[in-house]
CSV table of C-alpha atoms and ligand atoms in Angstrom, one decimal:
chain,number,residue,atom,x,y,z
A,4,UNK,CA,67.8,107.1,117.4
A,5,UNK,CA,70.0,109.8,118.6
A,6,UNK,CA,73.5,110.3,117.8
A,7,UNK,CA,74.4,109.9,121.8
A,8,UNK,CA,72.1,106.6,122.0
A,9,UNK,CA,74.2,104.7,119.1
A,10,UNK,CA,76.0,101.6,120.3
A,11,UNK,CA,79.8,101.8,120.2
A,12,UNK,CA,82.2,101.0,118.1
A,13,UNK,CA,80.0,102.2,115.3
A,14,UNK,CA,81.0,103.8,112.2
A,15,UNK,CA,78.1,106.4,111.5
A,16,UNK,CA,78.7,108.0,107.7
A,17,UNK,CA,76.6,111.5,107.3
A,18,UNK,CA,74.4,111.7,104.9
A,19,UNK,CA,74.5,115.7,104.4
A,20,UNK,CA,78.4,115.2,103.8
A,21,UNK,CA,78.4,112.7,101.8
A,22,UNK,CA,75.6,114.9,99.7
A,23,UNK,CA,78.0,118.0,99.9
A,24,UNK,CA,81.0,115.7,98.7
A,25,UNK,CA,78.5,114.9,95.9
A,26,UNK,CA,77.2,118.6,95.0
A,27,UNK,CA,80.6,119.5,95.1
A,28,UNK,CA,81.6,116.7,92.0
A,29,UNK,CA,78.5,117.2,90.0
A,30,UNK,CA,79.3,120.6,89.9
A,31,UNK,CA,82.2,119.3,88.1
A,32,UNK,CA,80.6,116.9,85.7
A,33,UNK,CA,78.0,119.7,84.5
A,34,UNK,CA,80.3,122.5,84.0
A,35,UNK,CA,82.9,120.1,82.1
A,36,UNK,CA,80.5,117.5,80.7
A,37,UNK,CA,82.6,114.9,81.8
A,38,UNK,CA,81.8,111.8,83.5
A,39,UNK,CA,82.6,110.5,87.2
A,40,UNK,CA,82.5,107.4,88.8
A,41,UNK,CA,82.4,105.9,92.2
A,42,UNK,CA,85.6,104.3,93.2
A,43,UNK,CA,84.2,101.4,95.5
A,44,UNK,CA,88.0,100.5,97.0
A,45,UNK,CA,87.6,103.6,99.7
A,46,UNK,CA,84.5,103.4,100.3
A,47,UNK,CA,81.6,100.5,99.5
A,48,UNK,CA,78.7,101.5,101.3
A,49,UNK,CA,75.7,100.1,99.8
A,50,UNK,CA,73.0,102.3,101.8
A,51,UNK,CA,74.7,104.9,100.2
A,52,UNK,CA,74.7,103.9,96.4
A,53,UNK,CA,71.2,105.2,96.0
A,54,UNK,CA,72.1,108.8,97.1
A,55,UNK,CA,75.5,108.6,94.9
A,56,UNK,CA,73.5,106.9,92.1
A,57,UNK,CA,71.4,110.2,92.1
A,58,UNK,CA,74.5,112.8,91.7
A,59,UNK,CA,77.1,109.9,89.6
A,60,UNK,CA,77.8,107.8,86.2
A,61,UNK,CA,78.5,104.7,87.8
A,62,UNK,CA,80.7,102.9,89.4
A,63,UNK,CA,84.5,101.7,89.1
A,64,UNK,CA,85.9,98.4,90.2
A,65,UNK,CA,89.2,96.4,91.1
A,66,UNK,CA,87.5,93.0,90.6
A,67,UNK,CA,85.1,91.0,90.1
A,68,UNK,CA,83.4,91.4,93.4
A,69,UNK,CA,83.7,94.8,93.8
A,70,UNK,CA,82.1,94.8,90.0
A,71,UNK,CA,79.3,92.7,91.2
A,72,UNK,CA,78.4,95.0,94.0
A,73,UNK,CA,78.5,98.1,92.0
A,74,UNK,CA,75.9,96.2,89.2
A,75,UNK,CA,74.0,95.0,91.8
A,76,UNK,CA,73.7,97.9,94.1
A,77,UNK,CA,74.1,100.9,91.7
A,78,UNK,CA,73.1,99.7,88.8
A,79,UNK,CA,74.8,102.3,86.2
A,80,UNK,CA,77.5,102.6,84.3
A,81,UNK,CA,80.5,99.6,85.8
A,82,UNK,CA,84.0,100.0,85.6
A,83,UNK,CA,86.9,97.6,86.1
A,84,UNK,CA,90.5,97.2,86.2
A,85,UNK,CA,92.5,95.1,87.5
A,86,UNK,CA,96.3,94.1,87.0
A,87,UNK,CA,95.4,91.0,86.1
A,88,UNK,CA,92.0,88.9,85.5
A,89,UNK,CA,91.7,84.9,86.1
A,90,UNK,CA,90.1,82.9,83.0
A,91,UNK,CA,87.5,81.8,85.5
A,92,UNK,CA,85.9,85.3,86.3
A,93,UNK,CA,86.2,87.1,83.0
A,94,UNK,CA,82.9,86.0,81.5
A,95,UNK,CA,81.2,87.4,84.6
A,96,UNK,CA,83.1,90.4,84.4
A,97,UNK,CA,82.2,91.1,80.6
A,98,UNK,CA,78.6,90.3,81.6
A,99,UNK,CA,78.5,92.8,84.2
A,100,UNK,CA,80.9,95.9,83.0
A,101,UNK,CA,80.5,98.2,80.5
A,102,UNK,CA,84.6,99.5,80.5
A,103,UNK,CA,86.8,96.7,80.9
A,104,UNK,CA,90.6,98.1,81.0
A,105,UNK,CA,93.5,95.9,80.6
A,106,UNK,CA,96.9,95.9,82.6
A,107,UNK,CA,99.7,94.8,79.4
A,108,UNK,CA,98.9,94.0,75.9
A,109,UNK,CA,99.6,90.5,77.0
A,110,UNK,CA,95.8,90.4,79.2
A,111,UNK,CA,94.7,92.8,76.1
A,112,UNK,CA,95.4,89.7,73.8
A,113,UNK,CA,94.3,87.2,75.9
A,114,UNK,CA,90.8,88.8,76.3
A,115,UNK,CA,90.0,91.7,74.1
A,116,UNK,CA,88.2,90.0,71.5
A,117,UNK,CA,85.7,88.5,74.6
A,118,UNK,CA,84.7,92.0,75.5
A,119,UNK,CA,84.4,93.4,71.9
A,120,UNK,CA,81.7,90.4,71.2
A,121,UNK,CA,80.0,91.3,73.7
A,122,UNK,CA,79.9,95.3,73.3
A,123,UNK,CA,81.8,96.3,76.1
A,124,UNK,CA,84.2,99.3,75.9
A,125,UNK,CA,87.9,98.3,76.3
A,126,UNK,CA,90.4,100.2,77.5
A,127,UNK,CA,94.3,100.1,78.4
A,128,UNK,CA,95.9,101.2,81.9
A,129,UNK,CA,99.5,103.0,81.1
A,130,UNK,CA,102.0,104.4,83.1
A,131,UNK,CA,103.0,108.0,82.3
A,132,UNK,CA,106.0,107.5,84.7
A,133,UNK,CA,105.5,110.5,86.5
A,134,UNK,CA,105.7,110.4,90.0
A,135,UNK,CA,104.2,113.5,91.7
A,136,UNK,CA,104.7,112.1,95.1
A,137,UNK,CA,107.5,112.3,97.2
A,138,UNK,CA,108.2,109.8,99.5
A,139,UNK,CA,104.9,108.0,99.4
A,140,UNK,CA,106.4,104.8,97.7
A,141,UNK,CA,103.5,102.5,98.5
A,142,UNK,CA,100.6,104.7,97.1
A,143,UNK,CA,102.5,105.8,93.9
A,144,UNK,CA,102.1,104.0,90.6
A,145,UNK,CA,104.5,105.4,89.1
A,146,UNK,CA,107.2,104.2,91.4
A,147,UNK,CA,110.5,102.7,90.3
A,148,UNK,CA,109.3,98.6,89.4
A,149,UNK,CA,105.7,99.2,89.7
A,150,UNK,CA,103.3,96.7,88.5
A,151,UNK,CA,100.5,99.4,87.1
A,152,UNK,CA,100.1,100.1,83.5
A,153,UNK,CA,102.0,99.9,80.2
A,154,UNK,CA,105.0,102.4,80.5
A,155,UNK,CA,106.1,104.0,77.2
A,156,UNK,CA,109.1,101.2,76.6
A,157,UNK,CA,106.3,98.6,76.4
A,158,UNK,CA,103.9,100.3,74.4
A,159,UNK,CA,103.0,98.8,71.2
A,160,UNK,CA,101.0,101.0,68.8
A,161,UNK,CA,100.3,98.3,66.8
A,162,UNK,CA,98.1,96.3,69.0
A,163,UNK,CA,95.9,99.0,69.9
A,164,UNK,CA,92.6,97.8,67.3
A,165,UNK,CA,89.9,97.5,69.6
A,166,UNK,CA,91.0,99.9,72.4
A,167,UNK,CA,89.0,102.6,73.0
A,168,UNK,CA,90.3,104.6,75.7
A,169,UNK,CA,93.5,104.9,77.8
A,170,UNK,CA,93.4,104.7,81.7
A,171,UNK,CA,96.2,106.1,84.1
A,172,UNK,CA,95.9,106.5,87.9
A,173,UNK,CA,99.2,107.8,89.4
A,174,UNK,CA,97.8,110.2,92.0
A,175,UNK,CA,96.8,109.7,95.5
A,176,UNK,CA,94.6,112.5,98.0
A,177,UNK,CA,96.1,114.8,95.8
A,178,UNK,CA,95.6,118.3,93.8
A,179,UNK,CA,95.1,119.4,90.4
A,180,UNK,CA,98.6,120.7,90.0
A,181,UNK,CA,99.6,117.1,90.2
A,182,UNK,CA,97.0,116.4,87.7
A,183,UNK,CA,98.1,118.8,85.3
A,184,UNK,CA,102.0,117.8,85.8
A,185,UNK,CA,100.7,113.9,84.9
A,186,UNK,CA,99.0,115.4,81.6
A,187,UNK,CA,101.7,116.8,80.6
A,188,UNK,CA,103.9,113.6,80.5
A,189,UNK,CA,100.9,111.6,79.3
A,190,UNK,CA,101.0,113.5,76.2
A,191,UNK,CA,104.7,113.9,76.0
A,192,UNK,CA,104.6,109.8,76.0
A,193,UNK,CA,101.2,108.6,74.3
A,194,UNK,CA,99.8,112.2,73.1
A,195,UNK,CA,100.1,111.1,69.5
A,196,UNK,CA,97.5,108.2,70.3
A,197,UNK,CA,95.2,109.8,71.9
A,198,UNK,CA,93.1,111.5,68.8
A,199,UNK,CA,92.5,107.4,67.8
A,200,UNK,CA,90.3,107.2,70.9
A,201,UNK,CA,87.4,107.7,72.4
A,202,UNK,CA,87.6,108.4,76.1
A,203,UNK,CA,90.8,108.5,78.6
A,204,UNK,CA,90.3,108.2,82.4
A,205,UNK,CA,92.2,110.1,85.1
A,206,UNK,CA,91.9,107.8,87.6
A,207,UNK,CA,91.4,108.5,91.0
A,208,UNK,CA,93.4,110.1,93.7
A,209,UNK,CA,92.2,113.6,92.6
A,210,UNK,CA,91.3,114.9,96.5
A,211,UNK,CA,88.4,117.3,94.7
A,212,UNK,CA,86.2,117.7,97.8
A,213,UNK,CA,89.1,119.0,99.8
A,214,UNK,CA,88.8,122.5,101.4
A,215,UNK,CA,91.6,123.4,99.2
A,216,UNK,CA,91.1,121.8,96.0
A,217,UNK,CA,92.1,123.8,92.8
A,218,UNK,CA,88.4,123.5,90.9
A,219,UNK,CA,89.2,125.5,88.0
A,220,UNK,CA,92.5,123.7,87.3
A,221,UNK,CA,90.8,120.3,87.4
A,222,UNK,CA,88.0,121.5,85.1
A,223,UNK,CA,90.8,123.1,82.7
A,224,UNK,CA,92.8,119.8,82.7
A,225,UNK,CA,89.6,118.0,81.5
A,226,UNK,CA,88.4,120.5,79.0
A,227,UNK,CA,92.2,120.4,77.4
A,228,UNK,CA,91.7,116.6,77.2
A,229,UNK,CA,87.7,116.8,75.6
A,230,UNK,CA,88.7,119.9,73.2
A,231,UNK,CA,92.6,119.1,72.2
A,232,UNK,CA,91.8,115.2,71.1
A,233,UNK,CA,88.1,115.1,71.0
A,234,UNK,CA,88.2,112.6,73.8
A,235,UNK,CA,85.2,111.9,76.1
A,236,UNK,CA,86.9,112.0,80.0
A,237,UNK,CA,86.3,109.9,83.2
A,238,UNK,CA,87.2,110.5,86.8
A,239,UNK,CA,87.0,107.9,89.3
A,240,UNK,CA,87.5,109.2,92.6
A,241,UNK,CA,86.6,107.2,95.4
A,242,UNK,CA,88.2,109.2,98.7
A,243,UNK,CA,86.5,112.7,97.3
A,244,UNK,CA,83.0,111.2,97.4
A,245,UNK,CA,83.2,110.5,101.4
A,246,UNK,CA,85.9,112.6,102.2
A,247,UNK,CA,85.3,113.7,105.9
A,248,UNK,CA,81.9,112.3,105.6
A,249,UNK,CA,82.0,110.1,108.5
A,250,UNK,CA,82.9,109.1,111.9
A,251,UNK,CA,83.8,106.1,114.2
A,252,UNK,CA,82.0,106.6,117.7
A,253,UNK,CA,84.1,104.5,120.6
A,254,UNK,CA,83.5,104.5,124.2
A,255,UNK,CA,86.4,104.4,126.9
A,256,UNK,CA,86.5,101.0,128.6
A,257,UNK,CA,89.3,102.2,131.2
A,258,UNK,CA,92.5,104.7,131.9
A,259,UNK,CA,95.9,103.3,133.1
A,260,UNK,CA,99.1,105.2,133.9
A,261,UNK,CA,102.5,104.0,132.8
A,262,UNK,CA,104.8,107.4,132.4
A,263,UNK,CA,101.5,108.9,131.0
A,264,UNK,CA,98.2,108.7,131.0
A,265,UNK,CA,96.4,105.9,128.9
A,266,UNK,CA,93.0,105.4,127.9
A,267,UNK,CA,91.7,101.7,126.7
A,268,UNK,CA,88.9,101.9,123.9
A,269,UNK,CA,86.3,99.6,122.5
A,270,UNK,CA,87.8,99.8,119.5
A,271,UNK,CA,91.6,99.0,117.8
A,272,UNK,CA,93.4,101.0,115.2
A,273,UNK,CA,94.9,97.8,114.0
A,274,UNK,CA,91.3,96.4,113.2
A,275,UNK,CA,88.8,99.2,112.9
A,276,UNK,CA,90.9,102.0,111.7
A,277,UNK,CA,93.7,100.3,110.0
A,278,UNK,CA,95.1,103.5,107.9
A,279,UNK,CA,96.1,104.7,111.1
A,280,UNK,CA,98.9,102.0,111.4
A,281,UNK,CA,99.4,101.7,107.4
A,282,UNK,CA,99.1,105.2,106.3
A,283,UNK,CA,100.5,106.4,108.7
A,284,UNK,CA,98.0,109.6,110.0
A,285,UNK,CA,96.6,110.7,113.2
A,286,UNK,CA,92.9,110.7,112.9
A,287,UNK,CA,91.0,113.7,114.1
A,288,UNK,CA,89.1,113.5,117.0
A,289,UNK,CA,85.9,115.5,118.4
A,290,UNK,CA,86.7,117.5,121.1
A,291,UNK,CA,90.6,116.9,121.9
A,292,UNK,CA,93.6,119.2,121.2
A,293,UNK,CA,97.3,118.3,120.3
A,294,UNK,CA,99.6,117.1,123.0
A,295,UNK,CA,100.5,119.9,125.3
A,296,UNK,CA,97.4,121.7,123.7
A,297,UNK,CA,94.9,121.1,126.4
A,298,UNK,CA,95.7,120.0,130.7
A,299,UNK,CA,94.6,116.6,130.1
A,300,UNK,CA,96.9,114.3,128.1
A,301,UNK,CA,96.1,111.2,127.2
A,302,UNK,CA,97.7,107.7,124.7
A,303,UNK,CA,94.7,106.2,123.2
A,304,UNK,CA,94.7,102.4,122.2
A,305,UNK,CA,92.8,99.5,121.4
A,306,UNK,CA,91.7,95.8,123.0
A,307,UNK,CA,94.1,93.8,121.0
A,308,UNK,CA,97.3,92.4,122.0
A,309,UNK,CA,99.4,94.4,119.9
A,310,UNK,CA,101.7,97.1,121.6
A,311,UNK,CA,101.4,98.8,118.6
A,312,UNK,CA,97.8,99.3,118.8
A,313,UNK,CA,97.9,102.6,119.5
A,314,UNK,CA,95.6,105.1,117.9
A,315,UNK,CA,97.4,108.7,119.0
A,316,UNK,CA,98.5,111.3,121.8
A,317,UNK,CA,95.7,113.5,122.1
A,318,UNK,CA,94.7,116.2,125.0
A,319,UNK,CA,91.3,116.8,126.4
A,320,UNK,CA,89.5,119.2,128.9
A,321,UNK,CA,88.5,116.6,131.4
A,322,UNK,CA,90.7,113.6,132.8
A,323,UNK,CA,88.8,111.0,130.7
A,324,UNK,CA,86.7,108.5,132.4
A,325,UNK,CA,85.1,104.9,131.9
A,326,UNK,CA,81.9,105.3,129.9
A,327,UNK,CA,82.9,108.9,128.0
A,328,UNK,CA,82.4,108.1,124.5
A,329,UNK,CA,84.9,109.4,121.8
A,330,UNK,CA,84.3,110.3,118.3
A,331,UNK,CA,86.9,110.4,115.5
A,332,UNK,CA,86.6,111.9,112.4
A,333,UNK,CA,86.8,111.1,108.6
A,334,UNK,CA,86.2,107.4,109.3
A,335,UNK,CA,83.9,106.8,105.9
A,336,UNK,CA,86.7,106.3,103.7
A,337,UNK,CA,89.5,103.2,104.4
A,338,UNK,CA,87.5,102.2,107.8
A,339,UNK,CA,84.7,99.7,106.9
A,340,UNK,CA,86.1,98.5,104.0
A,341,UNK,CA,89.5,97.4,105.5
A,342,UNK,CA,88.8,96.1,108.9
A,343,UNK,CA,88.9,93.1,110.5
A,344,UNK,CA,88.3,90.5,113.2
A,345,UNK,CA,91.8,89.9,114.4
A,346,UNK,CA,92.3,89.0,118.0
A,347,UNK,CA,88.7,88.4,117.9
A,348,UNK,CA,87.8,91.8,117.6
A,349,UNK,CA,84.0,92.5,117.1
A,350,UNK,CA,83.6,94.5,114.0
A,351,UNK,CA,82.1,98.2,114.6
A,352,UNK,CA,78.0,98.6,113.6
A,353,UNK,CA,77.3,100.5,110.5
A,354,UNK,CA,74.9,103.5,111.0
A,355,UNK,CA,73.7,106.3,108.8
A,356,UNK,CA,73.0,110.1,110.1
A,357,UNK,CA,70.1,111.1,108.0
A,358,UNK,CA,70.0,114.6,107.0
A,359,UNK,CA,67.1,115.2,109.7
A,360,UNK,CA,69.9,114.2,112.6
A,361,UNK,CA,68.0,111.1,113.5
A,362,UNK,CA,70.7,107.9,113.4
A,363,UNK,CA,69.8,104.6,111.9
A,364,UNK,CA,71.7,101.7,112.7
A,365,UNK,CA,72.0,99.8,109.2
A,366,UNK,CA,74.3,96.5,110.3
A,367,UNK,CA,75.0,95.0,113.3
A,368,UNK,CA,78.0,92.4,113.8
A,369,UNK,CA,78.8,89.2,116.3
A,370,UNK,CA,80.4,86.6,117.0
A,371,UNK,CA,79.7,84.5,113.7
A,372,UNK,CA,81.5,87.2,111.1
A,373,UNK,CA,84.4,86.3,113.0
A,374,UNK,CA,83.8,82.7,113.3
A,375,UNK,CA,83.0,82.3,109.3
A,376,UNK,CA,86.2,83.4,108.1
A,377,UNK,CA,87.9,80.5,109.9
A,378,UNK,CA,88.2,76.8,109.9
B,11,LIG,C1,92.4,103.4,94.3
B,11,LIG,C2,92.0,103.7,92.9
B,11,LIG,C3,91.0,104.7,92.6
B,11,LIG,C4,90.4,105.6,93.7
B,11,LIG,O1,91.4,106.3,94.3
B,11,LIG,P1,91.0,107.3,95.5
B,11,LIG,O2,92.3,107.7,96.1
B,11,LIG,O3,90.1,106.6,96.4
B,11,LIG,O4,90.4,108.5,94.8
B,11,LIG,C5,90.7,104.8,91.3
B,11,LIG,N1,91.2,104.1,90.3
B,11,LIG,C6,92.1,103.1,90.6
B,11,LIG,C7,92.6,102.3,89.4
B,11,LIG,C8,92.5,102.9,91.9
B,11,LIG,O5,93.4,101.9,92.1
């Protein structure tokens, strides 16, 4: 079907971008030799995984589910981490990923020897204690009593038999600068164990497919890694493969006045677009200006009860009307894999935009993906 003809709310992801996105980081992996893998936290589209599986290693994990999905749907190389694993799901977990990376020597112990039998490649998460992000306490591992990776204090050289590589991931949308800054205090703090293994990751975090992205220093920062310690490096970036890759399509259900202009949506920021609310960040949107930008000015918001369920200020052309439809942008990322069904709020259709144009609607929601969850 046509873009215009797709039932709203639907989040449609763009095929060509999400190629470009790809292009853009296999670039890196065959100029640098290194490896990258599909974060699934930002963005678990399995239509998709074919496509990535073409231009990626593998996949990366934060669980056991999220393992499952990339085994099951990808099908290459699995990563996992998490902060801590249950007894009950690490047999599945060594049965289905090839890196398994440990949290505190205490979870290394407890484990390790599990994954060795079986051949799987085990790795430790540390933290380099480096915070390159100001003011963005939630999304910073490195942040003052964080629960991510083994800081220098706690690092015990002598436990490390069996370990093959060492994890960090301390960045968030950021640039290589950053990158290079982390690296620096990585080796100032465990440099002197690095030559003993076989691979460190970078994490994710690493914005690469941004307009703006320093290539060159990214591809230096992994080269210094690969030639100074012999190591084999990993990138998992999750954001950078569907960075601006995607949209959520709404249609305006009615306009109000209360000291402004206000326009009701079929969607919710709360539910469908819940970055907006947690991030926070002002989602672009087809066709509108800033406030004051353009005559008409309009406060968008959502079908739930919450007062807060305001998406933004935005200004338009046109006084906006029941039945225009509204398209924001950069909704492939932290939209489909973080909503939900409060207030009883249908969940938005999937659709993909093939690189012809033509629109394919892939899932459809109702009224029982609400009524599952409860009891
Ligand atoms: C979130 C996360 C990623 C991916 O981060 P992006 O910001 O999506 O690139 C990679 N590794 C770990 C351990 C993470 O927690």
């Amino acid at each position: 079907m046509k873009f215009e003809e797709l039932p709203t709310p639907c989040y449609v992801v763009d095929e060509a971008l999400v190629e470009k996105n790809l292009n853009i980081l296999k670039g890196v992996m065959d100029r640098t030799g290194c490896k990258i893998v599909l974060a699934q936290k930002a963005f678990s589209m399995t239509t998709m995984y074919p496509l990535i599986a073409e231009y990626l290693t593998g996949t990366t994990a934060s669980g056991l589910f999220e393992a499952r999905l990339g085994y099951e749907e990808m099908g290459k190389e699995n990563h996992v981490f998490s902060p801590a694993y249950r007894e009950d799901e690490i047999d599945e977990i060594i049965s289905i990923c090839d890196h398994i990376i440990f949290n505190s020597f205490s979870q290394l112990e407890k484990f390790k020897q599990k994954a060795l039998d079986a051949g799987r490649s085990v790795g430790l998460r540390i933290n380099p204690e480096c915070s390159t992000q100001v003011g963005h306490d939630i999304y910073d591992p490195c942040t003052t009593g964080s629960r991510f990776g083994v800081t220098k204090e706690h690092f015990r050289p002598d436990r490390l038999d069996g370990v093959d590589g060492l994890h960090f991931h301390t960045l968030c949308q950021q640039n290589s600068d950053d990158l290079e800054t982390t690296l620096n205090a990585i080796e100032e703090k465990f440099g002197e164990w690095l030559p003993q293994m076989k691979w460190i990751n970078f994490g994710g975090g690493h914005h690469i497919t941004r307009e703006d992205y320093d290539l060159s220093k990214l591809e230096a920062c992994i080269k210094r890694m690969q030639d100074k310690y012999g190591l084999e490096v990993y990138l998992e970036p999750g954001e950078a493969v569907a960075l601006d890759a995607g949209y959520l399509v709404t249609t305006v259900l009615d306009t109000i006045e209360n000291g402004m202009e206000i326009a009701i949506l079929d969607t919710s920021a709360s539910c469908h677009m819940p970055d907006v609310l947690e991030m926070p960040y002002r989602p672009p949107l087809f066709g509108s200006g800033e406030v004051g930008e353009k005559p008409f000015m309009y406060r968008l918001g959502g079908q739930t009860c919450l007062t807060g369920d305001v998406i933004g200020d935005y200004s338009f052309d046109q006084p906006l009307k029941s039945g225009d439809r509204l398209v924001f942008g950069d909704m492939a990322i932290y939209s489909m894999v973080k909503n939900t069904t409060f207030n009883g709020m249908p969940l938005p259709a999937i659709a993909v935009k093939k690189t012809d144009g033509d629109c394919q609607v892939v899932r459809q929601f109702g009224y029982q993906d609400f009524k599952v969850r409860l009891a």
